[in-house]
GROMACS .gro file of C-alpha atoms in nm:
model
  233
    1MET     CA    1   0.000   0.000   0.000
    2LEU     CA    2   0.287   0.238   0.081
    3VAL     CA    3   0.449   0.175  -0.254
    4ASN     CA    4   0.131   0.295  -0.428
    5SER     CA    5   0.115   0.615  -0.222
    6ASN     CA    6   0.213   0.944  -0.383
    7SER     CA    7   0.326   1.088  -0.049
    8ILE     CA    8   0.294   1.024   0.321
    9CYS     CA    9   0.347   1.223   0.641
   10VAL     CA   10   0.607   1.079   0.878
   11PRO     CA   11   0.688   1.174   1.240
   12SER     CA   12   1.067   1.135   1.226
   13GLN     CA   13   1.366   1.148   0.995
   14LEU     CA   14   1.438   0.785   1.080
   15THR     CA   15   1.102   0.687   0.931
   16ALA     CA   16   1.163   0.906   0.627
   17LYS     CA   17   1.492   0.728   0.557
   18ALA     CA   18   1.320   0.390   0.577
   19LEU     CA   19   1.049   0.498   0.331
   20ALA     CA   20   1.308   0.644   0.095
   21LYS     CA   21   1.435   0.290   0.037
   22LEU     CA   22   1.087   0.210  -0.099
   23GLN     CA   23   1.101   0.523  -0.315
   24VAL     CA   24   0.804   0.670  -0.129
   25LYS     CA   25   0.792   1.048  -0.108
   26SER     CA   26   0.743   1.163   0.250
   27PHE     CA   27   0.684   1.488   0.434
   28PHE     CA   28   0.815   1.543   0.785
   29LEU     CA   29   0.551   1.643   1.041
   30ASN     CA   30   0.618   1.639   1.414
   31TYR     CA   31   0.348   1.463   1.612
   32PRO     CA   32   0.147   1.725   1.808
   33VAL     CA   33   0.084   1.657   2.179
   34LYS     CA   34  -0.135   1.836   2.430
   35ASP     CA   35   0.071   2.009   2.698
   36ARG     CA   36   0.006   1.826   3.027
   37ILE     CA   37   0.244   2.006   3.259
   38LYS     CA   38   0.103   2.148   3.582
   39PRO     CA   39   0.189   2.479   3.749
   40GLY     CA   40   0.480   2.447   3.989
   41VAL     CA   41   0.665   2.168   3.808
   42LEU     CA   42   0.913   2.412   3.653
   43PRO     CA   43   1.185   2.514   3.704
   44ARG     CA   44   1.341   2.176   3.774
   45CYS     CA   45   1.650   2.093   3.978
   46LEU     CA   46   1.847   1.771   4.020
   47SER     CA   47   1.738   1.526   4.287
   48ASN     CA   48   1.981   1.433   4.566
   49ASN     CA   49   2.009   1.095   4.397
   50ILE     CA   50   1.994   1.159   4.023
   51THR     CA   51   1.689   0.966   3.904
   52PHE     CA   52   1.673   0.801   3.563
   53GLY     CA   53   1.348   0.679   3.409
   54ILE     CA   54   1.332   0.393   3.160
   55PHE     CA   55   0.976   0.356   3.029
   56GLY     CA   56   0.868   0.105   2.765
   57THR     CA   57   0.785  -0.261   2.715
   58PHE     CA   58   1.052  -0.501   2.837
   59SER     CA   59   1.178  -0.628   2.503
   60VAL     CA   60   1.488  -0.666   2.289
   61ARG     CA   61   1.378  -0.376   2.067
   62LYS     CA   62   1.359  -0.137   2.362
   63GLY     CA   63   1.714  -0.227   2.467
   64GLN     CA   64   1.686  -0.248   2.845
   65ASP     CA   65   1.953  -0.520   2.833
   66VAL     CA   66   2.197  -0.273   2.675
   67LEU     CA   67   2.133  -0.032   2.961
   68ILE     CA   68   2.176  -0.301   3.229
   69ASP     CA   69   2.506  -0.414   3.074
   70SER     CA   70   2.618  -0.050   3.078
   71LEU     CA   71   2.521  -0.007   3.442
   72ILE     CA   72   2.690  -0.319   3.576
   73ASN     CA   73   3.016  -0.183   3.433
   74LEU     CA   74   2.999   0.098   3.687
   75PRO     CA   75   3.144   0.075   4.039
   76PHE     CA   76   2.883   0.030   4.311
   77GLU     CA   77   2.987   0.357   4.480
   78ILE     CA   78   2.873   0.539   4.165
   79LEU     CA   79   2.553   0.338   4.116
   80GLU     CA   80   2.439   0.403   4.473
   81LYS     CA   81   2.439   0.776   4.402
   82ALA     CA   82   2.163   0.731   4.145
   83LYS     CA   83   1.812   0.590   4.128
   84PHE     CA   84   1.649   0.400   3.840
   85ILE     CA   85   1.279   0.360   3.765
   86PHE     CA   86   1.184   0.096   3.507
   87CYS     CA   87   0.826   0.078   3.389
   88GLY     CA   88   0.663  -0.130   3.117
   89SER     CA   89   0.471  -0.443   3.028
   90ILE     CA   90   0.663  -0.767   2.979
   91LEU     CA   91   0.715  -0.887   2.622
   92ASP     CA   92   1.045  -1.064   2.680
   93GLU     CA   93   1.087  -1.254   3.006
   94VAL     CA   94   1.465  -1.275   2.967
   95ILE     CA   95   1.499  -0.896   2.943
   96TYR     CA   96   1.265  -0.852   3.238
   97ARG     CA   97   1.460  -1.097   3.456
   98LYS     CA   98   1.781  -0.914   3.370
   99VAL     CA   99   1.629  -0.590   3.501
  100ILE     CA  100   1.507  -0.767   3.815
  101SER     CA  101   1.857  -0.905   3.876
  102PHE     CA  102   1.991  -0.550   3.858
  103LYS     CA  103   1.724  -0.438   4.104
  104ASP     CA  104   1.847  -0.707   4.346
  105ILE     CA  105   2.187  -0.535   4.342
  106LEU     CA  106   2.063  -0.182   4.410
  107ILE     CA  107   1.760  -0.283   4.623
  108ASN     CA  108   1.610   0.053   4.731
  109ASN     CA  109   1.768   0.251   4.447
  110CYS     CA  110   1.588   0.063   4.170
  111ILE     CA  111   1.213   0.045   4.114
  112VAL     CA  112   1.050  -0.188   3.862
  113MET     CA  113   0.685  -0.136   3.767
  114GLU     CA  114   0.492  -0.363   3.533
  115GLN     CA  115   0.191  -0.137   3.497
  116ILE     CA  116   0.066   0.212   3.574
  117GLU     CA  117  -0.268   0.272   3.742
  118ASN     CA  118  -0.388   0.556   3.521
  119GLU     CA  119  -0.288   0.850   3.303
  120SER     CA  120  -0.231   1.075   3.603
  121ALA     CA  121   0.014   0.825   3.754
  122TYR     CA  122   0.194   0.802   3.420
  123TYR     CA  123   0.257   1.176   3.399
  124GLN     CA  124   0.354   1.183   3.766
  125LEU     CA  125   0.651   0.965   3.675
  126PHE     CA  126   0.802   1.247   3.471
  127GLU     CA  127   0.783   1.479   3.769
  128ASN     CA  128   0.989   1.227   3.967
  129ILE     CA  129   1.279   1.171   3.726
  130ASP     CA  130   1.575   1.386   3.624
  131PHE     CA  131   1.662   1.211   3.297
  132LEU     CA  132   1.483   0.972   3.064
  133ILE     CA  133   1.687   0.692   2.906
  134CYS     CA  134   1.569   0.544   2.577
  135PRO     CA  135   1.826   0.280   2.471
  136SER     CA  136   1.613   0.132   2.192
  137ARG     CA  137   1.771  -0.066   1.911
  138ASP     CA  138   1.499   0.057   1.675
  139ASP     CA  139   1.227   0.306   1.771
  140SER     CA  140   1.085   0.533   1.502
  141PHE     CA  141   0.885   0.764   1.726
  142PRO     CA  142   0.861   0.690   2.102
  143LEU     CA  143   0.598   0.919   2.257
  144VAL     CA  144   0.765   0.873   2.594
  145VAL     CA  145   1.053   1.093   2.473
  146ILE     CA  146   0.812   1.373   2.379
  147ASP     CA  147   0.641   1.343   2.716
  148ALA     CA  148   0.979   1.375   2.889
  149LEU     CA  149   1.064   1.689   2.691
  150MET     CA  150   0.720   1.828   2.776
  151PHE     CA  151   0.812   1.806   3.145
  152GLY     CA  152   1.154   1.960   3.088
  153VAL     CA  153   1.330   1.625   3.136
  154PRO     CA  154   1.651   1.588   2.930
  155VAL     CA  155   1.680   1.257   2.745
  156LEU     CA  156   1.956   1.004   2.683
  157ILE     CA  157   1.866   0.826   2.361
  158SER     CA  158   2.031   0.598   2.108
  159ASN     CA  159   2.089   0.710   1.752
  160ARG     CA  160   1.827   0.454   1.642
  161VAL     CA  161   1.552   0.654   1.811
  162GLY     CA  162   1.354   0.865   1.566
  163LEU     CA  163   1.394   1.189   1.762
  164SER     CA  164   1.773   1.165   1.799
  165ASP     CA  165   1.826   1.420   1.521
  166LEU     CA  166   1.661   1.684   1.742
  167ILE     CA  167   1.875   1.615   2.048
  168VAL     CA  168   2.193   1.819   2.095
  169SER     CA  169   2.427   1.644   2.336
  170GLY     CA  170   2.489   1.856   2.642
  171ASP     CA  171   2.203   2.093   2.559
  172ASN     CA  172   1.872   1.905   2.581
  173GLY     CA  173   2.008   1.555   2.635
  174PHE     CA  174   2.266   1.313   2.499
  175VAL     CA  175   2.279   1.078   2.199
  176PHE     CA  176   2.482   0.757   2.202
  177PRO     CA  177   2.536   0.484   1.939
  178SER     CA  178   2.274   0.210   1.962
  179GLY     CA  179   2.404  -0.097   2.143
  180ASP     CA  180   2.728   0.075   2.247
  181ILE     CA  181   2.759  -0.042   2.607
  182ASN     CA  182   3.088   0.134   2.683
  183THR     CA  183   2.977   0.474   2.552
  184LEU     CA  184   2.651   0.461   2.746
  185SER     CA  185   2.833   0.343   3.058
  186ASN     CA  186   3.082   0.632   3.038
  187LEU     CA  187   2.800   0.878   2.976
  188LEU     CA  188   2.610   0.761   3.285
  189LYS     CA  189   2.929   0.766   3.489
  190PHE     CA  190   2.993   1.127   3.385
  191ILE     CA  191   2.640   1.244   3.468
  192ILE     CA  192   2.634   1.074   3.809
  193SER     CA  193   2.990   1.163   3.910
  194HIS     CA  194   3.000   1.520   3.775
  195ARG     CA  195   2.655   1.646   3.862
  196ASN     CA  196   2.794   1.985   3.963
  197GLU     CA  197   2.944   2.031   3.617
  198ILE     CA  198   2.608   1.980   3.447
  199ASN     CA  199   2.396   2.291   3.401
  200TYR     CA  200   2.080   2.097   3.462
  201GLY     CA  201   1.855   2.403   3.477
  202ARG     CA  202   1.965   2.506   3.128
  203MET     CA  203   1.926   2.153   2.996
  204SER     CA  204   1.576   2.132   3.139
  205ASP     CA  205   1.481   2.469   2.986
  206SER     CA  206   1.618   2.360   2.648
  207SER     CA  207   1.422   2.035   2.665
  208ARG     CA  208   1.101   2.221   2.742
  209LYS     CA  209   1.165   2.467   2.457
  210LEU     CA  210   1.223   2.178   2.216
  211PHE     CA  211   0.879   2.045   2.306
  212LEU     CA  212   0.706   2.383   2.277
  213ASN     CA  213   0.870   2.462   1.942
  214ASN     CA  214   0.812   2.123   1.781
  215PHE     CA  215   0.546   1.916   1.955
  216ASP     CA  216   0.305   2.137   2.148
  217PHE     CA  217  -0.040   2.096   1.995
  218LEU     CA  218  -0.113   2.467   1.966
  219GLY     CA  219   0.237   2.544   1.840
  220SER     CA  220   0.205   2.280   1.566
  221ILE     CA  221  -0.086   2.446   1.385
  222ASP     CA  222   0.138   2.661   1.165
  223ASN     CA  223   0.347   2.356   1.074
  224ILE     CA  224   0.037   2.161   0.973
  225VAL     CA  225  -0.089   2.448   0.755
  226GLU     CA  226   0.250   2.483   0.587
  227LEU     CA  227   0.270   2.110   0.523
  228SER     CA  228  -0.077   2.101   0.369
  229LYS     CA  229   0.038   2.365   0.120
  230LYS     CA  230   0.345   2.158   0.026
  231MET     CA  231   0.139   1.844  -0.026
  232ARG     CA  232  -0.088   2.026  -0.272
  233LEU     CA  233   0.205   2.123  -0.490
   0.00000   0.00000   0.00000
């Protein structure tokens, strides 16, 4: 069906590259999201124990095993200065058990959730984390990254995540090569060990601005109008 299409709107450059192989003309349109942030959430500051959120189904595609392998490379005295919140349904039992084994090491500094009660509880998670980690091996457009940016949460994402082209390392997050355990391990070590060298307030502001400029529902209207003109040409 795609091959017979004259053009199609895509939410990320990663998707556009995949369609280009099928010789399908595509137009880039960021996915608009309603702003859910509540008064008082901003400005953000780092928690005493830097808290990382990893949200998504436990599966090979989502790459939680890559993250765990990166974490176990770190000395315990560094790990204990951070907190990790994993949340997602179980698609791969092996990946899930690997996360649980890591939790057994950190005990109180690692939380694993298999489900979220409701939408309110989901958005509350973003108020409780300092960074989102998305180590996916292949993820064309994870909404969880947009939700993090909406809450001013900088993101650590692999270069196989569809939004990686919008992330500027050190400004609104960090990008690392997909599956590169050593690079991700060193990145986490730097963030945890050099928290005072990270201008977190600026990073949070930049993350929030990235959301408002590209994904906020009201701010996307002009982009949609402009795209509709291009598609009529």
